[in-house]
PDB file of C-alpha atoms in Angstrom:
ATOM      1  CA  THR A   4     -28.175-145.856 172.749  1.00  0.00           C
ATOM      2  CA  PRO A   5     -31.771-144.944 173.755  1.00  0.00           C
ATOM      3  CA  THR A   6     -32.060-141.695 175.675  1.00  0.00           C
ATOM      4  CA  GLN A   7     -35.682-142.040 176.802  1.00  0.00           C
ATOM      5  CA  TYR A   8     -37.091-144.613 179.176  1.00  0.00           C
ATOM      6  CA  SER A   9     -39.404-146.004 176.459  1.00  0.00           C
ATOM      7  CA  GLY A  10     -36.401-146.918 174.338  1.00  0.00           C
ATOM      8  CA  HIS A  11     -36.472-143.943 171.948  1.00  0.00           C
ATOM      9  CA  ILE A  12     -33.558-141.751 170.917  1.00  0.00           C
ATOM     10  CA  LEU A  13     -34.816-138.235 171.662  1.00  0.00           C
ATOM     11  CA  ASP A  14     -31.713-136.495 173.002  1.00  0.00           C
ATOM     12  CA  ILE A  15     -28.865-135.909 170.571  1.00  0.00           C
ATOM     13  CA  VAL A  16     -25.654-133.948 170.171  1.00  0.00           C
ATOM     14  CA  ILE A  17     -25.605-131.822 167.014  1.00  0.00           C
ATOM     15  CA  THR A  18     -22.405-130.619 165.389  1.00  0.00           C
ATOM     16  CA  LYS A  19     -21.215-129.397 162.036  1.00  0.00           C
ATOM     17  CA  ARG A  20     -19.981-131.959 159.560  1.00  0.00           C
ATOM     18  CA  SER A  21     -16.593-130.236 159.506  1.00  0.00           C
ATOM     19  CA  ASN A  22     -16.369-130.645 163.306  1.00  0.00           C
ATOM     20  CA  SER A  23     -17.697-134.195 163.490  1.00  0.00           C
ATOM     21  CA  ASP A  24     -14.304-135.524 164.605  1.00  0.00           C
ATOM     22  CA  SER A  25     -14.109-133.055 167.482  1.00  0.00           C
ATOM     23  CA  ILE A  26     -16.654-134.958 169.641  1.00  0.00           C
ATOM     24  CA  TYR A  27     -15.520-138.198 171.215  1.00  0.00           C
ATOM     25  CA  SER A  28     -16.131-140.364 174.264  1.00  0.00           C
ATOM     26  CA  THR A  29     -19.923-139.943 174.248  1.00  0.00           C
ATOM     27  CA  ASP A  30     -21.817-141.560 177.145  1.00  0.00           C
ATOM     28  CA  VAL A  31     -25.502-141.699 178.080  1.00  0.00           C
ATOM     29  CA  PHE A  32     -26.509-141.600 181.760  1.00  0.00           C
ATOM     30  CA  SER A  33     -29.961-142.206 183.207  1.00  0.00           C
ATOM     31  CA  ASP A  34     -31.500-139.846 185.733  1.00  0.00           C
ATOM     32  CA  ALA A  35     -34.181-141.111 188.112  1.00  0.00           C
ATOM     33  CA  GLN A  36     -35.745-137.625 188.299  1.00  0.00           C
ATOM     34  CA  SER A  37     -36.500-137.484 184.564  1.00  0.00           C
ATOM     35  CA  ASP A  38     -37.657-139.870 181.862  1.00  0.00           C
ATOM     36  CA  HIS A  39     -34.835-138.591 179.659  1.00  0.00           C
ATOM     37  CA  SER A  40     -31.172-139.486 179.972  1.00  0.00           C
ATOM     38  CA  TYR A  41     -28.453-136.888 179.731  1.00  0.00           C
ATOM     39  CA  ILE A  42     -25.500-137.053 177.392  1.00  0.00           C
ATOM     40  CA  ILE A  43     -21.923-136.380 178.409  1.00  0.00           C
ATOM     41  CA  CYS A  44     -19.233-136.042 175.756  1.00  0.00           C
ATOM     42  CA  ASN A  45     -15.748-134.666 175.389  1.00  0.00           C
ATOM     43  CA  VAL A  46     -15.246-131.922 172.805  1.00  0.00           C
ATOM     44  CA  ASP A  47     -11.844-131.333 171.294  1.00  0.00           C
ATOM     45  CA  PHE A  48     -11.729-127.588 170.709  1.00  0.00           C
ATOM     46  CA  PRO A  49      -9.119-126.492 168.158  1.00  0.00           C
ATOM     47  CA  CYS A  50      -6.130-124.591 169.457  1.00  0.00           C
ATOM     48  CA  LEU A  51      -6.151-121.118 167.968  1.00  0.00           C
ATOM     49  CA  LYS A  52      -2.800-120.013 166.610  1.00  0.00           C
ATOM     50  CA  ALA A  53      -1.495-116.845 168.181  1.00  0.00           C
ATOM     51  CA  PRO A  54      -0.491-114.127 165.680  1.00  0.00           C
ATOM     52  CA  HIS A  55       3.136-113.094 165.321  1.00  0.00           C
ATOM     53  CA  LEU A  56       4.389-109.542 165.602  1.00  0.00           C
ATOM     54  CA  CYS A  57       7.603-108.043 164.281  1.00  0.00           C
ATOM     55  CA  ILE A  58       9.265-105.717 166.795  1.00  0.00           C
ATOM     56  CA  THR A  59      11.979-103.516 165.270  1.00  0.00           C
ATOM     57  CA  LYS A  60      14.852-102.236 167.353  1.00  0.00           C
ATOM     58  CA  ARG A  61      18.415-100.979 167.128  1.00  0.00           C
ATOM     59  CA  ASN A  62      21.366-102.399 169.000  1.00  0.00           C
ATOM     60  CA  ILE A  63      23.297 -99.237 169.796  1.00  0.00           C
ATOM     61  CA  GLY A  64      25.528-100.854 172.400  1.00  0.00           C
ATOM     62  CA  PRO A  65      28.332-102.049 170.084  1.00  0.00           C
ATOM     63  CA  ILE A  66      28.540 -98.749 168.183  1.00  0.00           C
ATOM     64  CA  ASN A  67      32.095 -97.460 167.810  1.00  0.00           C
ATOM     65  CA  ILE A  68      31.777 -93.911 169.088  1.00  0.00           C
ATOM     66  CA  GLU A  69      34.792 -92.540 167.197  1.00  0.00           C
ATOM     67  CA  SER A  70      33.631 -94.050 163.901  1.00  0.00           C
ATOM     68  CA  PHE A  71      30.090 -92.799 164.524  1.00  0.00           C
ATOM     69  CA  ILE A  72      31.360 -89.232 165.151  1.00  0.00           C
ATOM     70  CA  GLU A  73      33.378 -89.336 161.942  1.00  0.00           C
ATOM     71  CA  SER A  74      30.311 -90.474 159.999  1.00  0.00           C
ATOM     72  CA  VAL A  75      28.227 -87.649 161.456  1.00  0.00           C
ATOM     73  CA  GLN A  76      30.922 -85.075 160.669  1.00  0.00           C
ATOM     74  CA  GLY A  77      31.216 -86.401 157.107  1.00  0.00           C
ATOM     75  CA  ALA A  78      27.492 -86.187 156.455  1.00  0.00           C
ATOM     76  CA  VAL A  79      26.311 -83.318 154.255  1.00  0.00           C
ATOM     77  CA  PHE A  80      23.838 -81.081 156.081  1.00  0.00           C
ATOM     78  CA  SER A  81      24.090 -77.962 153.939  1.00  0.00           C
ATOM     79  CA  SER A  82      21.581 -77.190 151.225  1.00  0.00           C
ATOM     80  CA  ASP A  83      20.719 -74.384 148.887  1.00  0.00           C
ATOM     81  CA  THR A  84      17.161 -74.269 150.153  1.00  0.00           C
ATOM     82  CA  ASP A  85      16.149 -71.545 152.580  1.00  0.00           C
ATOM     83  CA  THR A  86      13.086 -73.231 154.053  1.00  0.00           C
ATOM     84  CA  ILE A  87      13.310 -74.572 157.580  1.00  0.00           C
ATOM     85  CA  ASP A  88      11.206 -77.602 156.796  1.00  0.00           C
ATOM     86  CA  ARG A  89      13.556 -78.714 154.014  1.00  0.00           C
ATOM     87  CA  LEU A  90      16.631 -78.233 156.200  1.00  0.00           C
ATOM     88  CA  VAL A  91      15.076 -80.296 158.999  1.00  0.00           C
ATOM     89  CA  GLU A  92      14.180 -83.017 156.501  1.00  0.00           C
ATOM     90  CA  ILE A  93      17.767 -83.178 155.192  1.00  0.00           C
ATOM     91  CA  TYR A  94      19.170 -83.156 158.719  1.00  0.00           C
ATOM     92  CA  ASN A  95      16.944 -86.012 159.869  1.00  0.00           C
ATOM     93  CA  SER A  96      17.511 -88.020 156.698  1.00  0.00           C
ATOM     94  CA  ASN A  97      21.300 -87.828 156.934  1.00  0.00           C
ATOM     95  CA  LEU A  98      21.358 -88.686 160.631  1.00  0.00           C
ATOM     96  CA  LEU A  99      19.065 -91.647 159.990  1.00  0.00           C
ATOM     97  CA  THR A 100      21.380 -92.866 157.222  1.00  0.00           C
ATOM     98  CA  VAL A 101      24.359 -92.710 159.575  1.00  0.00           C
ATOM     99  CA  LEU A 102      22.405 -94.527 162.277  1.00  0.00           C
ATOM    100  CA  ASP A 103      21.318 -97.227 159.817  1.00  0.00           C
ATOM    101  CA  THR A 104      24.940 -97.784 158.894  1.00  0.00           C
ATOM    102  CA  HIS A 105      26.207 -98.253 162.457  1.00  0.00           C
ATOM    103  CA  ALA A 106      23.073 -99.717 164.088  1.00  0.00           C
ATOM    104  CA  PRO A 107      20.651-101.051 161.476  1.00  0.00           C
ATOM    105  CA  LEU A 108      17.097-101.922 162.397  1.00  0.00           C
ATOM    106  CA  THR A 109      16.532-105.576 163.210  1.00  0.00           C
ATOM    107  CA  CYS A 110      13.219-107.383 163.450  1.00  0.00           C
ATOM    108  CA  LYS A 111      12.449-109.657 166.361  1.00  0.00           C
ATOM    109  CA  THR A 112       9.421-111.899 165.907  1.00  0.00           C
ATOM    110  CA  LEU A 113       7.241-112.225 168.990  1.00  0.00           C
ATOM    111  CA  THR A 114       4.091-114.209 169.611  1.00  0.00           C
ATOM    112  CA  SER A 115       1.144-112.032 170.512  1.00  0.00           C
ATOM    113  CA  ARG A 116      -0.780-113.732 173.291  1.00  0.00           C
ATOM    114  CA  PRO A 117      -3.900-111.888 174.433  1.00  0.00           C
ATOM    115  CA  LYS A 118      -4.345-111.726 178.185  1.00  0.00           C
ATOM    116  CA  SER A 119      -6.781-114.342 179.448  1.00  0.00           C
ATOM    117  CA  GLN A 120      -9.498-113.070 181.750  1.00  0.00           C
ATOM    118  CA  TRP A 121      -9.052-116.016 184.090  1.00  0.00           C
ATOM    119  CA  TYR A 122      -5.283-115.536 184.453  1.00  0.00           C
ATOM    120  CA  SER A 123      -4.741-113.788 187.785  1.00  0.00           C
ATOM    121  CA  ASP A 124      -1.791-112.130 189.499  1.00  0.00           C
ATOM    122  CA  ASP A 125      -1.544-115.109 191.864  1.00  0.00           C
ATOM    123  CA  LEU A 126      -1.014-117.448 188.907  1.00  0.00           C
ATOM    124  CA  ARG A 127       1.579-115.088 187.504  1.00  0.00           C
ATOM    125  CA  GLU A 128       3.438-115.165 190.815  1.00  0.00           C
ATOM    126  CA  VAL A 129       3.351-118.978 190.926  1.00  0.00           C
ATOM    127  CA  LYS A 130       4.679-119.086 187.358  1.00  0.00           C
ATOM    128  CA  ARG A 131       7.516-116.793 188.393  1.00  0.00           C
ATOM    129  CA  GLU A 132       8.368-119.262 191.158  1.00  0.00           C
ATOM    130  CA  VAL A 133       8.353-122.117 188.656  1.00  0.00           C
ATOM    131  CA  ARG A 134      10.781-120.259 186.395  1.00  0.00           C
ATOM    132  CA  LYS A 135      13.050-119.552 189.340  1.00  0.00           C
ATOM    133  CA  PHE A 136      13.307-123.204 190.340  1.00  0.00           C
ATOM    134  CA  GLU A 137      13.663-124.216 186.701  1.00  0.00           C
ATOM    135  CA  SER A 138      16.703-121.947 186.377  1.00  0.00           C
ATOM    136  CA  ARG A 139      18.089-123.342 189.604  1.00  0.00           C
ATOM    137  CA  TYR A 140      17.743-126.885 188.255  1.00  0.00           C
ATOM    138  CA  ILE A 141      19.403-125.965 184.949  1.00  0.00           C
ATOM    139  CA  LYS A 142      22.404-124.539 186.819  1.00  0.00           C
ATOM    140  CA  ASN A 143      22.640-127.474 189.223  1.00  0.00           C
ATOM    141  CA  ARG A 144      21.008-130.665 187.926  1.00  0.00           C
ATOM    142  CA  SER A 145      20.636-132.342 191.279  1.00  0.00           C
ATOM    143  CA  SER A 146      17.758-134.650 192.169  1.00  0.00           C
ATOM    144  CA  ILE A 147      16.591-132.253 194.901  1.00  0.00           C
ATOM    145  CA  ASN A 148      16.351-129.307 192.509  1.00  0.00           C
ATOM    146  CA  PHE A 149      14.518-131.470 189.998  1.00  0.00           C
ATOM    147  CA  ASP A 150      11.984-132.664 192.602  1.00  0.00           C
ATOM    148  CA  VAL A 151      11.297-129.109 193.761  1.00  0.00           C
ATOM    149  CA  PHE A 152      10.924-127.874 190.189  1.00  0.00           C
ATOM    150  CA  LYS A 153       8.628-130.796 189.329  1.00  0.00           C
ATOM    151  CA  TYR A 154       6.451-130.091 192.389  1.00  0.00           C
ATOM    152  CA  LYS A 155       6.196-126.374 191.606  1.00  0.00           C
ATOM    153  CA  PHE A 156       5.331-127.055 187.979  1.00  0.00           C
ATOM    154  CA  SER A 157       2.651-129.594 188.946  1.00  0.00           C
ATOM    155  CA  LEU A 158       1.178-127.114 191.437  1.00  0.00           C
ATOM    156  CA  TYR A 159       1.101-124.362 188.816  1.00  0.00           C
ATOM    157  CA  LYS A 160      -0.593-126.641 186.288  1.00  0.00           C
ATOM    158  CA  THR A 161      -3.242-127.654 188.849  1.00  0.00           C
ATOM    159  CA  LEU A 162      -3.969-124.040 189.814  1.00  0.00           C
ATOM    160  CA  LEU A 163      -4.094-123.075 186.142  1.00  0.00           C
ATOM    161  CA  ASN A 164      -6.674-125.724 185.277  1.00  0.00           C
ATOM    162  CA  SER A 165      -8.751-124.922 188.375  1.00  0.00           C
ATOM    163  CA  ALA A 166      -8.852-121.191 187.597  1.00  0.00           C
ATOM    164  CA  LYS A 167      -9.783-121.806 183.964  1.00  0.00           C
ATOM    165  CA  THR A 168     -12.483-124.326 184.881  1.00  0.00           C
ATOM    166  CA  ALA A 169     -14.024-122.047 187.502  1.00  0.00           C
ATOM    167  CA  PHE A 170     -14.028-119.075 185.110  1.00  0.00           C
ATOM    168  CA  TYR A 171     -15.802-120.879 182.261  1.00  0.00           C
ATOM    169  CA  ARG A 172     -18.158-122.689 184.612  1.00  0.00           C
ATOM    170  CA  GLU A 173     -19.340-119.300 185.838  1.00  0.00           C
ATOM    171  CA  LYS A 174     -19.480-117.992 182.265  1.00  0.00           C
ATOM    172  CA  PHE A 175     -21.650-120.830 181.014  1.00  0.00           C
ATOM    173  CA  GLY A 176     -23.832-120.887 184.109  1.00  0.00           C
ATOM    174  CA  LYS A 177     -25.022-117.292 183.772  1.00  0.00           C
ATOM    175  CA  ARG A 178     -26.059-117.418 180.093  1.00  0.00           C
ATOM    176  CA  ASP A 179     -29.290-118.253 178.339  1.00  0.00           C
ATOM    177  CA  ASN A 180     -29.449-120.694 175.430  1.00  0.00           C
ATOM    178  CA  ILE A 181     -28.608-118.129 172.743  1.00  0.00           C
ATOM    179  CA  LYS A 182     -25.618-116.659 174.570  1.00  0.00           C
ATOM    180  CA  PHE A 183     -24.570-120.159 175.612  1.00  0.00           C
ATOM    181  CA  PHE A 184     -24.206-121.319 171.998  1.00  0.00           C
ATOM    182  CA  GLN A 185     -22.611-118.013 171.005  1.00  0.00           C
ATOM    183  CA  LEU A 186     -19.909-118.622 173.586  1.00  0.00           C
ATOM    184  CA  VAL A 187     -19.438-122.218 172.423  1.00  0.00           C
ATOM    185  CA  LYS A 188     -19.094-121.010 168.832  1.00  0.00           C
ATOM    186  CA  LYS A 189     -16.589-118.370 169.874  1.00  0.00           C
ATOM    187  CA  LEU A 190     -14.437-120.901 171.707  1.00  0.00           C
ATOM    188  CA  SER A 191     -14.584-123.606 169.045  1.00  0.00           C
ATOM    189  CA  SER A 192     -14.287-121.548 165.852  1.00  0.00           C
ATOM    190  CA  ASN A 193     -11.026-120.890 164.040  1.00  0.00           C
ATOM    191  CA  ASP A 194     -12.600-118.222 161.828  1.00  0.00           C
ATOM    192  CA  ARG A 195     -12.352-115.075 163.899  1.00  0.00           C
ATOM    193  CA  VAL A 196     -12.534-112.717 160.885  1.00  0.00           C
ATOM    194  CA  ARG A 197     -15.366-112.961 158.372  1.00  0.00           C
ATOM    195  CA  LEU A 198     -14.536-111.502 154.984  1.00  0.00           C
ATOM    196  CA  LEU A 199     -17.530-110.289 152.975  1.00  0.00           C
ATOM    197  CA  PRO A 200     -17.481-110.367 149.149  1.00  0.00           C
ATOM    198  CA  ASP A 201     -16.925-107.182 147.195  1.00  0.00           C
ATOM    199  CA  TYR A 202     -20.094-105.188 146.745  1.00  0.00           C
ATOM    200  CA  ASN A 203     -20.908-102.196 144.589  1.00  0.00           C
ATOM    201  CA  SER A 204     -23.970-100.198 145.632  1.00  0.00           C
ATOM    202  CA  LYS A 205     -24.268 -98.526 142.231  1.00  0.00           C
TER     203      LYS A 205
END
């Protein structure tokens, strides 16, 4: 589609070949104040996968106190060494062995989600309300509870999109061309860590 009033194609959208499928629904609109048309397109930014963390913990609640005391009393804490450091090391090692027997470490995998700058305390409060009405609907699956939960969830989604749009609109509006494209690259790139090849200065 021509983008200049003389019928020439002068305005284009440039993307990497690897991201050619990310741009869709491209439209050209004429502007009476300029001899060039402007291009509007939708860009499908990839969803970055959040990293997973392993949180270790001990469940000491179910420990049998009598059995635990017997294990501690049966542990060997004496040693021929006279150094305090060695005695402390043996003491800690034996207690840790007893604790591992009665309450072993377990790993719980959690998703690490960095805090978004546009996510405010008001949104967090609305989300808390949504969870409350969701729990109420799960306990009592009535049509009234479902309607209230659906309304709260729709309201939260609308506020979420509005806050995110306003934040990035302000971000993009205050940047020059270089910083503008740096921000676009940051949002659209999956490669957050660049690994350099091995190098020997000798």
